[in-house]
Amino acid sequence: MENIRNKLGFICDMDGVIYHGNKILDGVTEFITWMQDNDKKFVFLTNSSERTPQELSMKLERMGLHITADHFYTSAMATAEFLHSQKPDSTAYVIGEAALIKALYDKGIYMNDVNPDYVVVGETSTYSFEKVTKAINLVLKGAKLIGTNPDITGPVENGICPATGALIAPIEIATGKKAYFVGKPNPLMLRHGLRKLNCHSQDIAFIGDRMDTDIIAGIESNVDTVLVLSGVTSMEEISNFPYRPRYILNNVGEIVAN
């Protein structure tokens, strides 16, 4: 573990690494305390676009972890950065929650349901036939289709729920247009994280629990990858993939355990 402990910083996934539902996972408190005590740079990345950094900070506070909002980076923020870099002062029709709309506003991207430059889809609990129909017709008129992340499902207390990849699929099928997804495994997310930490790729490690999004994003960003088995991936499943993480741990606490 010495090589990992010597890193200047860490980029961490959240669900399955830090918590599951409303439960902090084993070893997390010790790992975060160690990072704070040793002046490590760290940022938490999440493919979810439903919460702002302030809301994520409050969620962890309720679970007993004090982490300020500047330590979080979401797919909503990455999507807003991407659209701003592609076309500053653009407009969008959004199917998503308030956090996604706020991230877009913060980058000068405003709402437009008549002739937007983009149709942007993120996780939402207010999905409707009317919104999908509107999105389909705007894409057919020339709006570019963007997804905050390609995840098909997400975890909820009683099982799973459809995530962005599933919600955007009807629009793709009806229009014949493929969406561009900004979140992991797109390495854009990790590159934003590196910029936020102001670190070089060899100076950080990326910690995740999914081979198909986290680990491949780390490999494609040329950073050391740490797979933790506290989330969705078991040791047996690793051999199903044609690539491997640099390190495999039961949980993040093993990074600082003697």
GROMACS .gro file of C-alpha atoms in nm:
model
  258
    1MET     CA    1   0.000   0.000   0.000
    2GLU     CA    2   0.300   0.230   0.035
    3ASN     CA    3   0.283   0.342  -0.329
    4ILE     CA    4  -0.081   0.447  -0.289
    5ARG     CA    5  -0.019   0.624   0.043
    6ASN     CA    6   0.256   0.830  -0.120
    7LYS     CA    7   0.019   0.979  -0.378
    8LEU     CA    8  -0.040   1.353  -0.354
    9GLY     CA    9  -0.411   1.315  -0.415
   10PHE     CA   10  -0.709   1.089  -0.469
   11ILE     CA   11  -1.012   1.098  -0.695
   12CYS     CA   12  -1.289   0.884  -0.550
   13ASP     CA   13  -1.618   0.755  -0.676
   14MET     CA   14  -1.893   0.782  -0.416
   15ASP     CA   15  -2.168   0.518  -0.419
   16GLY     CA   16  -2.008   0.181  -0.341
   17VAL     CA   17  -1.682   0.345  -0.232
   18ILE     CA   18  -1.787   0.598   0.036
   19TYR     CA   19  -2.144   0.497   0.109
   20HIS     CA   20  -2.430   0.279  -0.003
   21GLY     CA   21  -2.771   0.435   0.035
   22ASN     CA   22  -2.750   0.617   0.368
   23LYS     CA   23  -2.477   0.402   0.521
   24ILE     CA   24  -2.108   0.490   0.539
   25LEU     CA   25  -1.899   0.191   0.431
   26ASP     CA   26  -1.629   0.024   0.640
   27GLY     CA   27  -1.296   0.206   0.656
   28VAL     CA   28  -1.425   0.530   0.504
   29THR     CA   29  -1.406   0.745   0.819
   30GLU     CA   30  -1.046   0.636   0.878
   31PHE     CA   31  -0.951   0.700   0.514
   32ILE     CA   32  -1.100   1.050   0.505
   33THR     CA   33  -0.947   1.142   0.842
   34TRP     CA   34  -0.607   1.021   0.713
   35MET     CA   35  -0.640   1.232   0.394
   36GLN     CA   36  -0.734   1.542   0.594
   37ASP     CA   37  -0.459   1.490   0.855
   38ASN     CA   38  -0.193   1.439   0.586
   39ASP     CA   39  -0.298   1.731   0.363
   40LYS     CA   40  -0.385   1.501   0.074
   41LYS     CA   41  -0.574   1.658  -0.214
   42PHE     CA   42  -0.901   1.480  -0.285
   43VAL     CA   43  -1.217   1.513  -0.487
   44PHE     CA   44  -1.526   1.295  -0.502
   45LEU     CA   45  -1.668   1.231  -0.848
   46THR     CA   46  -2.022   1.114  -0.907
   47ASN     CA   47  -2.193   1.018  -1.231
   48SER     CA   48  -2.521   1.129  -1.077
   49SER     CA   49  -2.650   1.471  -1.182
   50GLU     CA   50  -2.927   1.489  -0.921
   51ARG     CA   51  -2.746   1.674  -0.639
   52THR     CA   52  -2.532   1.986  -0.614
   53PRO     CA   53  -2.196   1.973  -0.431
   54GLN     CA   54  -2.363   2.153  -0.139
   55GLU     CA   55  -2.632   1.884  -0.120
   56LEU     CA   56  -2.370   1.607  -0.137
   57SER     CA   57  -2.176   1.775   0.144
   58MET     CA   58  -2.494   1.787   0.356
   59LYS     CA   59  -2.570   1.421   0.278
   60LEU     CA   60  -2.229   1.314   0.411
   61GLU     CA   61  -2.264   1.550   0.709
   62ARG     CA   62  -2.583   1.365   0.806
   63MET     CA   63  -2.381   1.043   0.796
   64GLY     CA   64  -2.111   1.188   1.021
   65LEU     CA   65  -1.852   1.300   0.764
   66HIS     CA   66  -1.752   1.667   0.739
   67ILE     CA   67  -1.644   1.737   0.381
   68THR     CA   68  -1.687   2.082   0.228
   69ALA     CA   69  -1.870   2.131  -0.102
   70ASP     CA   70  -1.552   2.218  -0.293
   71HIS     CA   71  -1.446   1.852  -0.269
   72PHE     CA   72  -1.726   1.731  -0.499
   73TYR     CA   73  -1.755   1.722  -0.877
   74THR     CA   74  -2.066   1.590  -1.052
   75SER     CA   75  -2.158   1.481  -1.403
   76ALA     CA   76  -2.394   1.783  -1.413
   77MET     CA   77  -2.094   2.013  -1.364
   78ALA     CA   78  -1.889   1.822  -1.623
   79THR     CA   79  -2.177   1.843  -1.872
   80ALA     CA   80  -2.204   2.219  -1.820
   81GLU     CA   81  -1.826   2.257  -1.867
   82PHE     CA   82  -1.839   2.049  -2.184
   83LEU     CA   83  -2.125   2.247  -2.341
   84HIS     CA   84  -1.962   2.576  -2.247
   85SER     CA   85  -1.637   2.465  -2.414
   86GLN     CA   86  -1.826   2.353  -2.724
   87LYS     CA   87  -2.053   2.655  -2.762
   88PRO     CA   88  -2.043   2.937  -2.506
   89ASP     CA   89  -2.376   3.109  -2.436
   90SER     CA   90  -2.571   2.816  -2.580
   91THR     CA   91  -2.920   2.708  -2.478
   92ALA     CA   92  -3.068   2.374  -2.373
   93TYR     CA   93  -3.390   2.186  -2.318
   94VAL     CA   94  -3.333   1.982  -2.001
   95ILE     CA   95  -3.489   1.663  -1.868
   96GLY     CA   96  -3.333   1.648  -1.522
   97GLU     CA   97  -3.333   1.779  -1.169
   98ALA     CA   98  -3.261   2.129  -1.034
   99ALA     CA   99  -2.891   2.050  -0.975
  100LEU     CA  100  -2.839   1.994  -1.348
  101ILE     CA  101  -3.021   2.316  -1.441
  102LYS     CA  102  -2.815   2.511  -1.182
  103ALA     CA  103  -2.486   2.370  -1.318
  104LEU     CA  104  -2.585   2.481  -1.668
  105TYR     CA  105  -2.691   2.828  -1.549
  106ASP     CA  106  -2.359   2.865  -1.367
  107LYS     CA  107  -2.181   2.822  -1.702
  108GLY     CA  108  -2.409   3.066  -1.887
  109ILE     CA  109  -2.623   2.799  -2.055
  110TYR     CA  110  -2.990   2.896  -2.042
  111MET     CA  111  -3.318   2.711  -2.083
  112ASN     CA  112  -3.494   2.704  -2.420
  113ASP     CA  113  -3.782   2.474  -2.519
  114VAL     CA  114  -3.834   2.620  -2.868
  115ASN     CA  115  -3.505   2.604  -3.060
  116PRO     CA  116  -3.229   2.497  -2.819
  117ASP     CA  117  -2.874   2.407  -2.921
  118TYR     CA  118  -2.886   2.099  -2.698
  119VAL     CA  119  -3.125   1.851  -2.542
  120VAL     CA  120  -2.968   1.744  -2.211
  121VAL     CA  121  -3.089   1.441  -2.014
  122GLY     CA  122  -2.993   1.345  -1.658
  123GLU     CA  123  -3.146   1.143  -1.376
  124THR     CA  124  -3.491   1.261  -1.279
  125SER     CA  125  -3.802   1.150  -1.093
  126THR     CA  126  -4.027   1.369  -1.311
  127TYR     CA  127  -3.980   1.183  -1.640
  128SER     CA  128  -4.289   1.199  -1.861
  129PHE     CA  129  -4.423   1.111  -2.207
  130GLU     CA  130  -4.472   1.483  -2.273
  131LYS     CA  131  -4.107   1.568  -2.199
  132VAL     CA  132  -3.974   1.280  -2.409
  133THR     CA  133  -4.196   1.380  -2.702
  134LYS     CA  134  -4.074   1.739  -2.675
  135ALA     CA  135  -3.711   1.621  -2.665
  136ILE     CA  136  -3.757   1.395  -2.969
  137ASN     CA  137  -3.897   1.674  -3.181
  138LEU     CA  138  -3.628   1.921  -3.075
  139VAL     CA  139  -3.356   1.671  -3.167
  140LEU     CA  140  -3.525   1.613  -3.503
  141LYS     CA  141  -3.513   1.991  -3.557
  142GLY     CA  142  -3.136   1.991  -3.501
  143ALA     CA  143  -3.067   2.005  -3.125
  144LYS     CA  144  -2.767   1.793  -3.018
  145LEU     CA  145  -2.848   1.512  -2.774
  146ILE     CA  146  -2.635   1.502  -2.457
  147GLY     CA  147  -2.651   1.261  -2.161
  148THR     CA  148  -2.492   1.344  -1.827
  149ASN     CA  149  -2.382   0.981  -1.797
  150PRO     CA  150  -2.443   0.645  -1.969
  151ASP     CA  151  -2.553   0.452  -1.657
  152ILE     CA  152  -2.853   0.231  -1.730
  153THR     CA  153  -2.959   0.184  -1.369
  154GLY     CA  154  -2.884   0.330  -1.028
  155PRO     CA  155  -2.922   0.188  -0.675
  156VAL     CA  156  -3.218   0.277  -0.453
  157GLU     CA  157  -3.318   0.148  -0.111
  158ASN     CA  158  -3.548  -0.125  -0.248
  159GLY     CA  159  -3.354  -0.227  -0.561
  160ILE     CA  160  -3.267  -0.028  -0.874
  161CYS     CA  161  -3.416   0.256  -1.074
  162PRO     CA  162  -3.363   0.363  -1.437
  163ALA     CA  163  -3.071   0.604  -1.479
  164THR     CA  164  -2.977   0.841  -1.761
  165GLY     CA  165  -2.881   0.574  -2.015
  166ALA     CA  166  -3.225   0.417  -1.988
  167LEU     CA  167  -3.411   0.749  -1.983
  168ILE     CA  168  -3.238   0.877  -2.297
  169ALA     CA  169  -3.279   0.551  -2.495
  170PRO     CA  170  -3.632   0.628  -2.625
  171ILE     CA  171  -3.507   0.960  -2.764
  172GLU     CA  172  -3.216   0.787  -2.938
  173ILE     CA  173  -3.443   0.518  -3.083
  174ALA     CA  174  -3.713   0.758  -3.203
  175THR     CA  175  -3.469   1.005  -3.364
  176GLY     CA  176  -3.197   0.768  -3.485
  177LYS     CA  177  -2.945   1.001  -3.315
  178LYS     CA  178  -2.687   0.873  -3.067
  179ALA     CA  179  -2.631   1.076  -2.752
  180TYR     CA  180  -2.290   1.195  -2.636
  181PHE     CA  181  -2.236   1.096  -2.272
  182VAL     CA  182  -2.012   1.317  -2.057
  183GLY     CA  183  -1.985   1.110  -1.737
  184LYS     CA  184  -1.770   0.804  -1.670
  185PRO     CA  185  -1.634   0.603  -1.847
  186ASN     CA  186  -1.569   0.914  -2.056
  187PRO     CA  187  -1.223   1.025  -1.930
  188LEU     CA  188  -1.345   1.387  -1.941
  189MET     CA  189  -1.473   1.346  -1.584
  190LEU     CA  190  -1.133   1.239  -1.450
  191ARG     CA  191  -0.954   1.513  -1.642
  192HIS     CA  192  -1.183   1.768  -1.478
  193GLY     CA  193  -1.100   1.606  -1.143
  194LEU     CA  194  -0.726   1.633  -1.212
  195ARG     CA  195  -0.765   2.000  -1.301
  196LYS     CA  196  -0.965   2.060  -0.984
  197LEU     CA  197  -0.684   1.903  -0.777
  198ASN     CA  198  -0.414   2.077  -0.983
  199CYS     CA  199  -0.225   1.746  -0.993
  200HIS     CA  200  -0.043   1.554  -1.263
  201SER     CA  201  -0.188   1.213  -1.354
  202GLN     CA  202   0.101   1.016  -1.198
  203ASP     CA  203   0.050   1.194  -0.864
  204ILE     CA  204  -0.304   1.070  -0.799
  205ALA     CA  205  -0.495   0.743  -0.772
  206PHE     CA  206  -0.854   0.691  -0.881
  207ILE     CA  207  -1.072   0.475  -0.654
  208GLY     CA  208  -1.391   0.315  -0.782
  209ASP     CA  209  -1.612   0.010  -0.745
  210ARG     CA  210  -1.713  -0.051  -1.110
  211MET     CA  211  -1.491  -0.210  -1.372
  212ASP     CA  212  -1.702  -0.084  -1.664
  213THR     CA  213  -1.705   0.286  -1.572
  214ASP     CA  214  -1.455   0.369  -1.297
  215ILE     CA  215  -1.159   0.148  -1.378
  216ILE     CA  216  -1.174   0.195  -1.755
  217ALA     CA  217  -1.198   0.574  -1.706
  218GLY     CA  218  -0.888   0.563  -1.487
  219ILE     CA  219  -0.694   0.351  -1.733
  220GLU     CA  220  -0.787   0.581  -2.023
  221SER     CA  221  -0.680   0.883  -1.816
  222ASN     CA  222  -0.342   0.719  -1.741
  223VAL     CA  223  -0.385   0.721  -1.362
  224ASP     CA  224  -0.331   0.439  -1.114
  225THR     CA  225  -0.661   0.262  -1.052
  226VAL     CA  226  -0.789   0.115  -0.726
  227LEU     CA  227  -1.089  -0.118  -0.736
  228VAL     CA  228  -1.268  -0.162  -0.404
  229LEU     CA  229  -1.491  -0.463  -0.350
  230SER     CA  230  -1.729  -0.267  -0.124
  231GLY     CA  231  -1.962  -0.185  -0.416
  232VAL     CA  232  -2.100  -0.372  -0.715
  233THR     CA  233  -1.795  -0.572  -0.832
  234SER     CA  234  -1.688  -0.907  -0.685
  235MET     CA  235  -1.342  -1.064  -0.717
  236GLU     CA  236  -1.486  -1.329  -0.949
  237GLU     CA  237  -1.625  -1.070  -1.191
  238ILE     CA  238  -1.290  -0.899  -1.252
  239SER     CA  239  -1.178  -1.175  -1.490
  240ASN     CA  240  -1.477  -1.096  -1.718
  241PHE     CA  241  -1.299  -0.779  -1.835
  242PRO     CA  242  -0.998  -0.755  -2.069
  243TYR     CA  243  -0.823  -0.506  -1.838
  244ARG     CA  244  -0.732  -0.499  -1.470
  245PRO     CA  245  -0.706  -0.234  -1.197
  246ARG     CA  246  -0.362  -0.159  -1.055
  247TYR     CA  247  -0.481  -0.240  -0.702
  248ILE     CA  248  -0.772  -0.445  -0.563
  249LEU     CA  249  -0.885  -0.375  -0.204
  250ASN     CA  250  -1.179  -0.478   0.010
  251ASN     CA  251  -1.244  -0.113   0.103
  252VAL     CA  252  -1.071   0.227   0.113
  253GLY     CA  253  -0.971   0.172   0.476
  254GLU     CA  254  -0.707  -0.075   0.358
  255ILE     CA  255  -0.511   0.213   0.204
  256VAL     CA  256  -0.429   0.346   0.549
  257ALA     CA  257  -0.434   0.020   0.751
  258ASN     CA  258  -0.097  -0.087   0.887
   0.00000   0.00000   0.00000
